[in-house]
Amino acid sequence: MDLSGLKQPPGGGGGDGSAPPGATEITEANFEDEVLVRSNQVPVVVLLWSPRSEACIKLADTLAGLATSDGGTWSLATVNVDVAPRVAQVFGVEAVPTVVALAAGQPITSFQGVQPPDQLRRWVDSLLSATAGKLSGGGDETEQPEQVDPVLARARDQLDAGDFAAARDSYQALLDTDPDHVEAKAALRQLTFLERATGRQLDAPALADAAPEDIEAAFAAADVQILNQDVTAAFDRLIALVRRTAGDERSTVRTRLVELFELFDPADPEVVAGRRNLANALY
């Protein structure tokens, strides 16, 4: 993380490291509720900052003023990278200040550095326009429970029961009706992996270690490692293979890695690190 140029501010708002008025200070404990869950209701603007930077403090105060004046139409969250480095790692932050906007649990836009107030105003307006009508907007307690498509409910039950073939048919039926159905796309990726991985030999990692240039053996080993929750080891195995291959073979390994990344939340620290390491291996 590049924090060069930071210096102790002379004092003023936010200099004690706490969030400015109108913002929520994010820690590992409240990250899920205040960022991921909250972003299903309204856009959440996350400022990754350090109280040692005057530029960060200035940007925090400006964003807090905008959030207050907009009356809860979006939420401002701050991550002090000095005290919550693991939260900052989730965002892959390389410099402060960095601002990331999320909606429905996903990052949708970001920028680095200080921006003039009028440009920030336009950026926020653009964010609100892009998410208008797409979020629940505040979580009214009287809101009626979500009505779940019966085909979707059946597909979920089939997947939970381990009936992969039936679940695949149900999710595919959803996609045939709605080609952009997000959950169906994700579920089919999971099913493709599970159907493949559950047929692998349990000793696949050892077999791959004995044949380090065998791409199919490495693929089998990575599948078994992910099933065993050894995700970082699976990613590292294929990234090392990317470094040792070239041409079509390298492309094949890269494609499989990207498929494995897509099994997880893109903000998962292991995925963030894996994508960064893959980029380093490629370039």
PDB file of C-alpha atoms in Angstrom, residues 7-106:
ATOM      1  CA  LYS A   7       2.215  13.558   7.123  1.00  0.00           C
ATOM      2  CA  GLN A   8       0.705  14.300  10.463  1.00  0.00           C
ATOM      3  CA  PRO A   9      -2.140  16.806   9.934  1.00  0.00           C
ATOM      4  CA  PRO A  10      -2.197  19.963  11.992  1.00  0.00           C
ATOM      5  CA  GLY A  11      -5.544  19.022  13.527  1.00  0.00           C
ATOM      6  CA  GLY A  12      -9.201  19.319  12.649  1.00  0.00           C
ATOM      7  CA  GLY A  13     -12.049  17.014  11.724  1.00  0.00           C
ATOM      8  CA  GLY A  14     -11.199  13.333  11.394  1.00  0.00           C
ATOM      9  CA  GLY A  15      -7.626  13.782  12.593  1.00  0.00           C
ATOM     10  CA  ASP A  16      -8.200  11.410  15.507  1.00  0.00           C
ATOM     11  CA  GLY A  17      -8.787   8.508  13.130  1.00  0.00           C
ATOM     12  CA  SER A  18     -12.538   8.260  13.648  1.00  0.00           C
ATOM     13  CA  ALA A  19     -15.152   8.578  10.934  1.00  0.00           C
ATOM     14  CA  PRO A  20     -16.382  12.126  10.268  1.00  0.00           C
ATOM     15  CA  PRO A  21     -19.966  13.008  11.279  1.00  0.00           C
ATOM     16  CA  GLY A  22     -22.405  11.442   8.832  1.00  0.00           C
ATOM     17  CA  ALA A  23     -20.165   8.447   8.096  1.00  0.00           C
ATOM     18  CA  THR A  24     -19.941   4.927   9.520  1.00  0.00           C
ATOM     19  CA  GLU A  25     -16.518   3.648  10.541  1.00  0.00           C
ATOM     20  CA  ILE A  26     -15.991   0.149   9.126  1.00  0.00           C
ATOM     21  CA  THR A  27     -14.217  -2.677  10.927  1.00  0.00           C
ATOM     22  CA  GLU A  28     -14.084  -6.418  10.350  1.00  0.00           C
ATOM     23  CA  ALA A  29     -16.958  -6.758  12.822  1.00  0.00           C
ATOM     24  CA  ASN A  30     -19.453  -4.535  10.977  1.00  0.00           C
ATOM     25  CA  PHE A  31     -18.210  -4.855   7.382  1.00  0.00           C
ATOM     26  CA  GLU A  32     -20.895  -7.311   6.299  1.00  0.00           C
ATOM     27  CA  ASP A  33     -23.821  -5.412   7.882  1.00  0.00           C
ATOM     28  CA  GLU A  34     -22.768  -1.849   7.094  1.00  0.00           C
ATOM     29  CA  VAL A  35     -21.302  -2.418   3.615  1.00  0.00           C
ATOM     30  CA  LEU A  36     -22.548  -5.613   1.966  1.00  0.00           C
ATOM     31  CA  VAL A  37     -26.035  -5.844   3.498  1.00  0.00           C
ATOM     32  CA  ARG A  38     -26.583  -2.078   3.584  1.00  0.00           C
ATOM     33  CA  SER A  39     -25.709  -1.825  -0.123  1.00  0.00           C
ATOM     34  CA  ASN A  40     -28.812  -3.895  -0.912  1.00  0.00           C
ATOM     35  CA  GLN A  41     -30.867  -0.977   0.419  1.00  0.00           C
ATOM     36  CA  VAL A  42     -28.967   2.102  -0.772  1.00  0.00           C
ATOM     37  CA  PRO A  43     -25.621   2.679  -2.515  1.00  0.00           C
ATOM     38  CA  VAL A  44     -22.700   2.557  -0.093  1.00  0.00           C
ATOM     39  CA  VAL A  45     -19.701   4.796  -0.769  1.00  0.00           C
ATOM     40  CA  VAL A  46     -16.592   3.445   0.967  1.00  0.00           C
ATOM     41  CA  LEU A  47     -13.710   5.844   1.590  1.00  0.00           C
ATOM     42  CA  LEU A  48     -10.404   4.097   2.272  1.00  0.00           C
ATOM     43  CA  TRP A  49      -8.340   6.691   4.083  1.00  0.00           C
ATOM     44  CA  SER A  50      -5.719   7.494   6.704  1.00  0.00           C
ATOM     45  CA  PRO A  51      -6.027  10.238   9.322  1.00  0.00           C
ATOM     46  CA  ARG A  52      -2.331  10.968   8.694  1.00  0.00           C
ATOM     47  CA  SER A  53      -3.227  12.397   5.302  1.00  0.00           C
ATOM     48  CA  GLU A  54      -4.613  15.909   5.019  1.00  0.00           C
ATOM     49  CA  ALA A  55      -5.977  15.036   1.566  1.00  0.00           C
ATOM     50  CA  CYS A  56      -7.879  12.098   3.043  1.00  0.00           C
ATOM     51  CA  ILE A  57      -9.385  14.240   5.795  1.00  0.00           C
ATOM     52  CA  LYS A  58     -10.473  16.884   3.302  1.00  0.00           C
ATOM     53  CA  LEU A  59     -12.133  14.293   1.073  1.00  0.00           C
ATOM     54  CA  ALA A  60     -13.814  12.633   4.072  1.00  0.00           C
ATOM     55  CA  ASP A  61     -15.313  15.939   5.199  1.00  0.00           C
ATOM     56  CA  THR A  62     -16.585  16.748   1.697  1.00  0.00           C
ATOM     57  CA  LEU A  63     -18.187  13.333   1.234  1.00  0.00           C
ATOM     58  CA  ALA A  64     -19.735  13.493   4.707  1.00  0.00           C
ATOM     59  CA  GLY A  65     -21.290  16.852   3.855  1.00  0.00           C
ATOM     60  CA  LEU A  66     -22.777  15.443   0.656  1.00  0.00           C
ATOM     61  CA  ALA A  67     -24.119  12.358   2.439  1.00  0.00           C
ATOM     62  CA  THR A  68     -25.786  14.513   5.099  1.00  0.00           C
ATOM     63  CA  SER A  69     -27.344  16.865   2.560  1.00  0.00           C
ATOM     64  CA  ASP A  70     -28.687  13.934   0.508  1.00  0.00           C
ATOM     65  CA  GLY A  71     -30.731  12.726   3.462  1.00  0.00           C
ATOM     66  CA  GLY A  72     -29.964   9.007   3.511  1.00  0.00           C
ATOM     67  CA  THR A  73     -30.281   8.288  -0.208  1.00  0.00           C
ATOM     68  CA  TRP A  74     -26.793   6.786   0.041  1.00  0.00           C
ATOM     69  CA  SER A  75     -24.505   5.729   2.864  1.00  0.00           C
ATOM     70  CA  LEU A  76     -20.941   6.855   3.531  1.00  0.00           C
ATOM     71  CA  ALA A  77     -18.597   4.327   5.129  1.00  0.00           C
ATOM     72  CA  THR A  78     -14.940   4.921   5.990  1.00  0.00           C
ATOM     73  CA  VAL A  79     -12.115   2.407   6.371  1.00  0.00           C
ATOM     74  CA  ASN A  80      -9.066   3.636   8.267  1.00  0.00           C
ATOM     75  CA  VAL A  81      -6.327   1.613   6.548  1.00  0.00           C
ATOM     76  CA  ASP A  82      -4.028   2.114   9.538  1.00  0.00           C
ATOM     77  CA  VAL A  83      -6.331   0.256  11.934  1.00  0.00           C
ATOM     78  CA  ALA A  84      -8.311  -2.037   9.593  1.00  0.00           C
ATOM     79  CA  PRO A  85      -5.741  -3.308   7.051  1.00  0.00           C
ATOM     80  CA  ARG A  86      -7.613  -6.573   6.416  1.00  0.00           C
ATOM     81  CA  VAL A  87     -10.731  -4.666   5.411  1.00  0.00           C
ATOM     82  CA  ALA A  88      -8.605  -2.492   3.110  1.00  0.00           C
ATOM     83  CA  GLN A  89      -7.173  -5.687   1.586  1.00  0.00           C
ATOM     84  CA  VAL A  90     -10.671  -6.748   0.524  1.00  0.00           C
ATOM     85  CA  PHE A  91     -10.758  -3.737  -1.785  1.00  0.00           C
ATOM     86  CA  GLY A  92      -7.198  -4.282  -3.082  1.00  0.00           C
ATOM     87  CA  VAL A  93      -6.361  -0.698  -2.159  1.00  0.00           C
ATOM     88  CA  GLU A  94      -2.976   0.534  -3.366  1.00  0.00           C
ATOM     89  CA  ALA A  95      -3.132   4.188  -2.343  1.00  0.00           C
ATOM     90  CA  VAL A  96      -5.206   6.526  -0.206  1.00  0.00           C
ATOM     91  CA  PRO A  97      -7.587   8.113  -0.544  1.00  0.00           C
ATOM     92  CA  THR A  98      -9.501   5.561  -2.608  1.00  0.00           C
ATOM     93  CA  VAL A  99     -13.283   5.646  -2.965  1.00  0.00           C
ATOM     94  CA  VAL A 100     -15.354   2.600  -3.959  1.00  0.00           C
ATOM     95  CA  ALA A 101     -19.124   2.613  -4.469  1.00  0.00           C
ATOM     96  CA  LEU A 102     -21.104  -0.601  -3.962  1.00  0.00           C
ATOM     97  CA  ALA A 103     -24.666  -1.601  -4.771  1.00  0.00           C
ATOM     98  CA  ALA A 104     -26.282  -4.990  -4.148  1.00  0.00           C
ATOM     99  CA  GLY A 105     -23.046  -6.193  -2.577  1.00  0.00           C
ATOM    100  CA  GLN A 106     -20.916  -5.480  -5.655  1.00  0.00           C
TER     101      GLN A 106
END
